[in-house]
mmCIF file of C-alpha atoms in Angstrom:
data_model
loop_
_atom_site.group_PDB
_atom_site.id
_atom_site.type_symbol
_atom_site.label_atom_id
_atom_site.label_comp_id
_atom_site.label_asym_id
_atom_site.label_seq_id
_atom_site.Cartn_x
_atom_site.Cartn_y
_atom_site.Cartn_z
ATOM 1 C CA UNK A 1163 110.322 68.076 78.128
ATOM 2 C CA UNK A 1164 113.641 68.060 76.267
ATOM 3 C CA UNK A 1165 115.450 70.770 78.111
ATOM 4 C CA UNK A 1166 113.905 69.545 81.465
ATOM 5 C CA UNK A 1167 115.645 65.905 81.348
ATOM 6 C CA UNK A 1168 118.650 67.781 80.250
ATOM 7 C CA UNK A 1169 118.580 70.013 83.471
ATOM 8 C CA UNK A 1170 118.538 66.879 85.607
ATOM 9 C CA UNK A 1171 120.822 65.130 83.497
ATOM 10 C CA UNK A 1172 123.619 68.601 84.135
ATOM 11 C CA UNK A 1173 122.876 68.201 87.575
ATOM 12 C CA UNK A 1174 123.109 64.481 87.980
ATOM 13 C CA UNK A 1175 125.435 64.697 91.271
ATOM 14 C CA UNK A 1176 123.414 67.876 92.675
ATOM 15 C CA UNK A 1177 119.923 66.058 92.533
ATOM 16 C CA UNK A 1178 119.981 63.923 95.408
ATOM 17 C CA UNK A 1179 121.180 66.671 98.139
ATOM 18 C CA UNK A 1180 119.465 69.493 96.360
ATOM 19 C CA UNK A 1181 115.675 66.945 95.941
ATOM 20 C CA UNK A 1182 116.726 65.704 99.667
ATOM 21 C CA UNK A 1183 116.847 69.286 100.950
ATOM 22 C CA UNK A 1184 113.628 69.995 99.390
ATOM 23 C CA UNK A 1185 111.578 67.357 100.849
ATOM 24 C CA UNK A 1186 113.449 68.623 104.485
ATOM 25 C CA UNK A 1187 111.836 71.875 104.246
ATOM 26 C CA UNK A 1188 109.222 70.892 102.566
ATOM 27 C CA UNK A 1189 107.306 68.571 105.228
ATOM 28 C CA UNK A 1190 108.571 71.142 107.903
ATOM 29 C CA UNK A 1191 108.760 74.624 106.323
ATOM 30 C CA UNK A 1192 108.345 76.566 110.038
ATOM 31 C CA UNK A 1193 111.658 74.965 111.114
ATOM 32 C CA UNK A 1194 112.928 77.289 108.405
ATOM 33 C CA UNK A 1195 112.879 81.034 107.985
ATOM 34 C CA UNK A 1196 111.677 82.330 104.847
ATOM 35 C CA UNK A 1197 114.680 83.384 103.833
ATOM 36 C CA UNK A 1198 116.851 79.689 103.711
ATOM 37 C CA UNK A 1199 113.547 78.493 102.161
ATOM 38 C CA UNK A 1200 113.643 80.825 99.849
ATOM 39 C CA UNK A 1201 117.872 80.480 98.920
ATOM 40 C CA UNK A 1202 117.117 77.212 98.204
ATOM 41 C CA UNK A 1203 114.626 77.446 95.648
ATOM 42 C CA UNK A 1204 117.088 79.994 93.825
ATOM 43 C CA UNK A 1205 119.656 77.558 94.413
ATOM 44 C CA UNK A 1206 118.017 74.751 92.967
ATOM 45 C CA UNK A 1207 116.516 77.277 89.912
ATOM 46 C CA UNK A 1208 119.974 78.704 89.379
ATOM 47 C CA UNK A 1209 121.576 74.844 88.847
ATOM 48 C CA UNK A 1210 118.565 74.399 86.277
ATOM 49 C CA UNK A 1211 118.675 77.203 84.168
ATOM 50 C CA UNK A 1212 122.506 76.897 83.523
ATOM 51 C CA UNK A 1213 121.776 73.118 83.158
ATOM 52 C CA UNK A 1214 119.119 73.542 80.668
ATOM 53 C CA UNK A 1215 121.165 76.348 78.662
ATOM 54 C CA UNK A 1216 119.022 79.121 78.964
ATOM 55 C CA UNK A 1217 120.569 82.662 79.591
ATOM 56 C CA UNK A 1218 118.537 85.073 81.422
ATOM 57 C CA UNK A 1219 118.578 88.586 80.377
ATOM 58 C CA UNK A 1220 117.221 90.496 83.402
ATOM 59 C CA UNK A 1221 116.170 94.242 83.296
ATOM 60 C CA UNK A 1222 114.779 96.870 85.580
ATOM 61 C CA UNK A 1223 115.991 95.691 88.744
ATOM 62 C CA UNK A 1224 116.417 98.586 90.478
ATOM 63 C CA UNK A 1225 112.516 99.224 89.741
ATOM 64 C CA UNK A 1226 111.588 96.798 92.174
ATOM 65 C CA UNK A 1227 110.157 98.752 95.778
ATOM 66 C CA UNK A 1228 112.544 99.080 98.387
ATOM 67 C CA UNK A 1229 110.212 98.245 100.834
ATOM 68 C CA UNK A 1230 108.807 94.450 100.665
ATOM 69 C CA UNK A 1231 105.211 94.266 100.088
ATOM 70 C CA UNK A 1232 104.179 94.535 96.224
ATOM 71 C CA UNK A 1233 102.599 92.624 93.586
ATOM 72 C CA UNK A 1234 104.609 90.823 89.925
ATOM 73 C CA UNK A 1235 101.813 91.174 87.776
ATOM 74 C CA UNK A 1236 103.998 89.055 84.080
ATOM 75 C CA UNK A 1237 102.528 88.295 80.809
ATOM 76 C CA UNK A 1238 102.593 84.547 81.125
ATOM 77 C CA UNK A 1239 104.054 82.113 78.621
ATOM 78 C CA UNK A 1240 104.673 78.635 80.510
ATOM 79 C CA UNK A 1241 106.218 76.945 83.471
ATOM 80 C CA UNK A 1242 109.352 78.818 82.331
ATOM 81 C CA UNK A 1243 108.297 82.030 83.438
ATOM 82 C CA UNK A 1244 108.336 81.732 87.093
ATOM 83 C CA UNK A 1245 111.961 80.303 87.091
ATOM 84 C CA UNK A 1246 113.463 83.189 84.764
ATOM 85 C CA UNK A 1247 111.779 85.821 87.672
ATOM 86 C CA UNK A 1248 112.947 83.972 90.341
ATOM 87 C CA UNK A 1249 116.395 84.131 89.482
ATOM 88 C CA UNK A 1250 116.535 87.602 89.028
ATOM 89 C CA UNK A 1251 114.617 88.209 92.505
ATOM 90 C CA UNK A 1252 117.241 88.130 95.432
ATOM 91 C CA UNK A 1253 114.049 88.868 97.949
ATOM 92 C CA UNK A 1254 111.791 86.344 99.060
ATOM 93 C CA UNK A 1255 108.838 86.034 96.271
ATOM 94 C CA UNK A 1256 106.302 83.668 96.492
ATOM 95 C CA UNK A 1257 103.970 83.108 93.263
ATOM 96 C CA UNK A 1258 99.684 82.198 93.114
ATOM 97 C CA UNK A 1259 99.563 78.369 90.920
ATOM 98 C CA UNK A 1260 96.221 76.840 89.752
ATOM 99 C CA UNK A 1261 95.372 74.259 91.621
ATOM 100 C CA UNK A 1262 96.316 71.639 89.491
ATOM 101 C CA UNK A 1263 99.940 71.740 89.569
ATOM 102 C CA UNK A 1264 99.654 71.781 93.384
ATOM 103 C CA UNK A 1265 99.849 68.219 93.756
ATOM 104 C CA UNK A 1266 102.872 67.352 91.007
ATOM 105 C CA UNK A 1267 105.912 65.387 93.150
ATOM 106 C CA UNK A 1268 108.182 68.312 93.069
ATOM 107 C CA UNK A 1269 106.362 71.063 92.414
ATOM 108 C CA UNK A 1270 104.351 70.457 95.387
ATOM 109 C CA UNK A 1271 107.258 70.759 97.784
ATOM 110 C CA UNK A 1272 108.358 73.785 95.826
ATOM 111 C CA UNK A 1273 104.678 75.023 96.608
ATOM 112 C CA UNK A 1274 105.268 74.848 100.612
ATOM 113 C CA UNK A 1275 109.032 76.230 100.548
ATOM 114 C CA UNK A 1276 107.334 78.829 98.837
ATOM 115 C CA UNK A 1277 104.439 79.749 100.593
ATOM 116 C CA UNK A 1278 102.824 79.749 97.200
ATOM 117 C CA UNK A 1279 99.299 79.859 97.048
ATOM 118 C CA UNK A 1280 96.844 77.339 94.711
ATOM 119 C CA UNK A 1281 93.652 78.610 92.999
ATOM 120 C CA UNK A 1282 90.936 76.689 91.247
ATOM 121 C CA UNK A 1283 90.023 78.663 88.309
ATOM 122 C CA UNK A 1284 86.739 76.828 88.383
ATOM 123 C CA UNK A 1285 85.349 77.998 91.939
ATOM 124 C CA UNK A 1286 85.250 81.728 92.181
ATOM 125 C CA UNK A 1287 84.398 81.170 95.860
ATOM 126 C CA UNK A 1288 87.891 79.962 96.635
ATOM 127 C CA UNK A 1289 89.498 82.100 93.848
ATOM 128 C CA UNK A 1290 87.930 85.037 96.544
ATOM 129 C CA UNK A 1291 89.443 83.058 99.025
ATOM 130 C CA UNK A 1292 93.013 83.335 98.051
ATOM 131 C CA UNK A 1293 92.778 86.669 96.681
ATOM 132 C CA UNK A 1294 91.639 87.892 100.473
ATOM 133 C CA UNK A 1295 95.015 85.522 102.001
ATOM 134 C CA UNK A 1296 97.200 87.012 99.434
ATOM 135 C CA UNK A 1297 96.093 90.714 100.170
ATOM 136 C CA UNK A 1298 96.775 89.739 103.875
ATOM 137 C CA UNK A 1299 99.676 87.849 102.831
ATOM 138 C CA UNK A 1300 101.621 91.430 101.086
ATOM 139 C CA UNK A 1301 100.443 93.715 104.115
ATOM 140 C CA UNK A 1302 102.915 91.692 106.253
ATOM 141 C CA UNK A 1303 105.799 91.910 103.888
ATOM 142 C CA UNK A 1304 105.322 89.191 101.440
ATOM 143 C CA UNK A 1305 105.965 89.629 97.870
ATOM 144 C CA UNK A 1306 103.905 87.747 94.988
ATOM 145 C CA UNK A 1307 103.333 86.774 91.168
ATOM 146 C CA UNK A 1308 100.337 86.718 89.898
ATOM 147 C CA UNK A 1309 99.455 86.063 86.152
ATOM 148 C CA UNK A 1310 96.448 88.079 85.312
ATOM 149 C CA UNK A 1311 96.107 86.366 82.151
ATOM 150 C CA UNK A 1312 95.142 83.469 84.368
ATOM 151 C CA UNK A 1313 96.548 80.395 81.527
ATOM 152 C CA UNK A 1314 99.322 81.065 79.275
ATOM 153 C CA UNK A 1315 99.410 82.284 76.094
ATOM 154 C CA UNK A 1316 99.670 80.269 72.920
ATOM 155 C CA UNK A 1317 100.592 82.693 70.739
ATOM 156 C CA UNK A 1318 104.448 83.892 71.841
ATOM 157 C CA UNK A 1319 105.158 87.025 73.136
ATOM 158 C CA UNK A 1320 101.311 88.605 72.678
ATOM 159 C CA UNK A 1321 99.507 89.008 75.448
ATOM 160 C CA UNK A 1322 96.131 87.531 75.848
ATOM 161 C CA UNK A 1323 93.668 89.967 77.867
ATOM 162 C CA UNK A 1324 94.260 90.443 81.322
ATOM 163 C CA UNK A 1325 91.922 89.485 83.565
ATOM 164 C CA UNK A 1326 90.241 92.723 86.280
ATOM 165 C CA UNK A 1327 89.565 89.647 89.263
ATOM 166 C CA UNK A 1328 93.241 89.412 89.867
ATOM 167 C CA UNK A 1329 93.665 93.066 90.453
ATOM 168 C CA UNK A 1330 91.466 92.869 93.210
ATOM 169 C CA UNK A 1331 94.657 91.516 95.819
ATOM 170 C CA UNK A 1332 96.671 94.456 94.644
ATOM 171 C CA UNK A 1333 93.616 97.509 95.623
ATOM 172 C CA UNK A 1334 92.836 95.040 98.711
ATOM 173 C CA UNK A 1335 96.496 95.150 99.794
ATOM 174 C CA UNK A 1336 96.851 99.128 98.763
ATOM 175 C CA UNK A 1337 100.305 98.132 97.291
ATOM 176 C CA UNK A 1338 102.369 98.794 94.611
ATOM 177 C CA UNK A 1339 102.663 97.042 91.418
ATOM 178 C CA UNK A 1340 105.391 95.910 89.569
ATOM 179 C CA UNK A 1341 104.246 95.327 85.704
ATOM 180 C CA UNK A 1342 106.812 92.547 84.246
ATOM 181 C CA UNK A 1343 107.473 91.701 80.140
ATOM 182 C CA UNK A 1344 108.745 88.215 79.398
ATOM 183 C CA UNK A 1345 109.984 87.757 76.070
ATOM 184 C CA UNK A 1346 110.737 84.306 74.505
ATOM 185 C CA UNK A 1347 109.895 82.579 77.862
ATOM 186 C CA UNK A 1348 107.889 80.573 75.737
ATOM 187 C CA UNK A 1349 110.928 78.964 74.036
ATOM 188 C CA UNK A 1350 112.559 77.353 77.139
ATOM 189 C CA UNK A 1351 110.072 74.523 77.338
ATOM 190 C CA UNK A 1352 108.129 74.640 74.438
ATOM 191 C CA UNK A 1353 110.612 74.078 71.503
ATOM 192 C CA UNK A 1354 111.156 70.733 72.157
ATOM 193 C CA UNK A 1355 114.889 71.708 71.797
ATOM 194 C CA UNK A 1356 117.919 72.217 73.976
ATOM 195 C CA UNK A 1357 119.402 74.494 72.291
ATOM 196 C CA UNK A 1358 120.262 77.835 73.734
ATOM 197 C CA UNK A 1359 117.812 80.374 74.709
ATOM 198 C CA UNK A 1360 117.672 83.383 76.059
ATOM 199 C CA UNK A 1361 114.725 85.026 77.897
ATOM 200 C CA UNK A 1362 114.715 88.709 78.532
ATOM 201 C CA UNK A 1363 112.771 89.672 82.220
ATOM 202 C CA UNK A 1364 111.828 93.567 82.135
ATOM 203 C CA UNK A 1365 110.752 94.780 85.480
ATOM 204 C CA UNK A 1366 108.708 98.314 84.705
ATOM 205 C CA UNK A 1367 108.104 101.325 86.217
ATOM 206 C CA UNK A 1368 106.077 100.282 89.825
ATOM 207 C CA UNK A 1369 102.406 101.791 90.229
ATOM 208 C CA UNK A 1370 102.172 102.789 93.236
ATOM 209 C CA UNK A 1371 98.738 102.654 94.973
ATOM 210 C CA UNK A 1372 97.944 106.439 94.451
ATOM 211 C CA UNK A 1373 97.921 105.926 91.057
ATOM 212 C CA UNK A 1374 95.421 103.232 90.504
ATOM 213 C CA UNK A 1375 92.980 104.418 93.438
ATOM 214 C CA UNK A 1376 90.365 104.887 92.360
ATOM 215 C CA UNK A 1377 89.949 102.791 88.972
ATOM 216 C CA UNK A 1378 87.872 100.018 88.313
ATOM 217 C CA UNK A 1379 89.637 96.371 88.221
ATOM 218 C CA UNK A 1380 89.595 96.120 84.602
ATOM 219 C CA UNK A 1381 91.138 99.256 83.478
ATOM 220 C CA UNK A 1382 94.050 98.681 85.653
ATOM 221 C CA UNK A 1383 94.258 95.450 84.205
ATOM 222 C CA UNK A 1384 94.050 97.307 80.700
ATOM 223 C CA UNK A 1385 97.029 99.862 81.990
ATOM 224 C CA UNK A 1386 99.069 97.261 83.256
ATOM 225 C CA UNK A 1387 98.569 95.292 79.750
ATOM 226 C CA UNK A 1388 99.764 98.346 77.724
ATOM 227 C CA UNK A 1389 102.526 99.032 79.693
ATOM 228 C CA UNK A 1390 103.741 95.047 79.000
ATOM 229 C CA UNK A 1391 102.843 95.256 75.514
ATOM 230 C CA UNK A 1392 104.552 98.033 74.609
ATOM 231 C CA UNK A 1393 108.237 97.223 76.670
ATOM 232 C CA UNK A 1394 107.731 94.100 74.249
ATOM 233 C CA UNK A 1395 106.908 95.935 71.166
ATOM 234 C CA UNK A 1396 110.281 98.110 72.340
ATOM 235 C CA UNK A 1397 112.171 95.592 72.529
ATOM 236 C CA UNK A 1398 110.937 93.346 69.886
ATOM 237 C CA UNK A 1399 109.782 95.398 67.312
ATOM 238 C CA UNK A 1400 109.476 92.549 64.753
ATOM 239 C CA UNK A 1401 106.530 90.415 66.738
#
């Protein structure tokens, strides 16, 4: 909550044109393409992270397809996690969000400049639903993140298991997949400090569909694990 007030507080003079803006597209996001919907979420997520003195170490960028139309599938950590991505991501990227932050003042206009979609982890009915839009939703063009651990971890940078159900988009879609490592995410928000941090973003190797045709949901969700776990073990050999 610390570093949060403090990225306000650094942007004291931006807030009011960059919150008015919001609301604009917000309330009509088809008056907008994609794209100026999209350059100002980075805008505003750009202002916060140097605000909130956190350094983002991105890696792997030139692993992400040419061609729009994949899947982020990140260890997940906290609200941090999303920002960090976005920053790094000069292409549209929308993001799947339970359900409950959907309706948070802010967040819930950074929902619909988004496109993101909201799932209730509590109704697999609906969770079906938005796995079938999102599939539809990446056929078109539209890239998406997706945390298959479904809540964030607890435990720093280990991975809780991933879960097969949110796999199911991806082999719906037939599209790649872009396996992501966050390390010390966690530490933005969860510190309680404002001291400096830096999170490191690795974007891996893509899996193309031809590779995982064929498996069931939960071994790709076991591949796509190891492959996170051991960038992070790589790169942080002392967790």
């Amino acid at each position: 909550m610390k570093r949060i007030l403090w990225m306000v507080l650094m942007n004291l003079w931006y807030v009011p044109y960059g919150l008015t803006r919001l609301i604009q597209m917000a309330a009509h996001p088809d008056r907008y393409s994609v794209e100026e919907r999209y350059a100002l979420i980075k805008q505003i997520d750009n202002r916060a992270i140097k605000g909130g003195r956190v350094e983002i170490d991105g890696h792997g960028m030139e692993n992400l397809p040419e061609e729009d139309g994949y899947i982020l599938y990140p260890n997940h950590q906290g609200m941090f996690d999303v920002l960090a991505i976005i920053q790094l991501m000069e292409r549209p990227v929308s993001a799947v969000l339970k359900k409950e932050l959907v309706g948070i003042p802010f967040i819930k206009q950074v929902v619909a400049c988004l496109d993101a979609l909201a799932l209730d982890r509590s109704d697999p009915r609906q969770g079906m639903k938005v796995i079938l839009q999102m599939a539809e939703e990446v056929k078109k063009g539209r890239n998406y993140i997706i945390f298959a651990e479904g809540t964030r971890s607890k435990n720093g940078n280990h991975l809780q298991s991933f879960k097969g159900g949110s796999f199911k988009c991806a082999m719906k879609a037939k599209c790649p997949i872009v396996p992501v490592a966050l390390v010390d995410s966690f530490k933005a928000f969860d510190t309680g400090s404002i001291k400096k941090q830096k999170v490191q973003v690795h974007f891996l190797t893509p899996i193309p569909y031809e590779e995982y045709q064929g498996m069931k949901t939960t071994e790709l969700a076991e591949l796509v694990k190891e492959r996170i776990e051991a960038k992070i073990a790589e790169v942080c050999p002392e967790q």
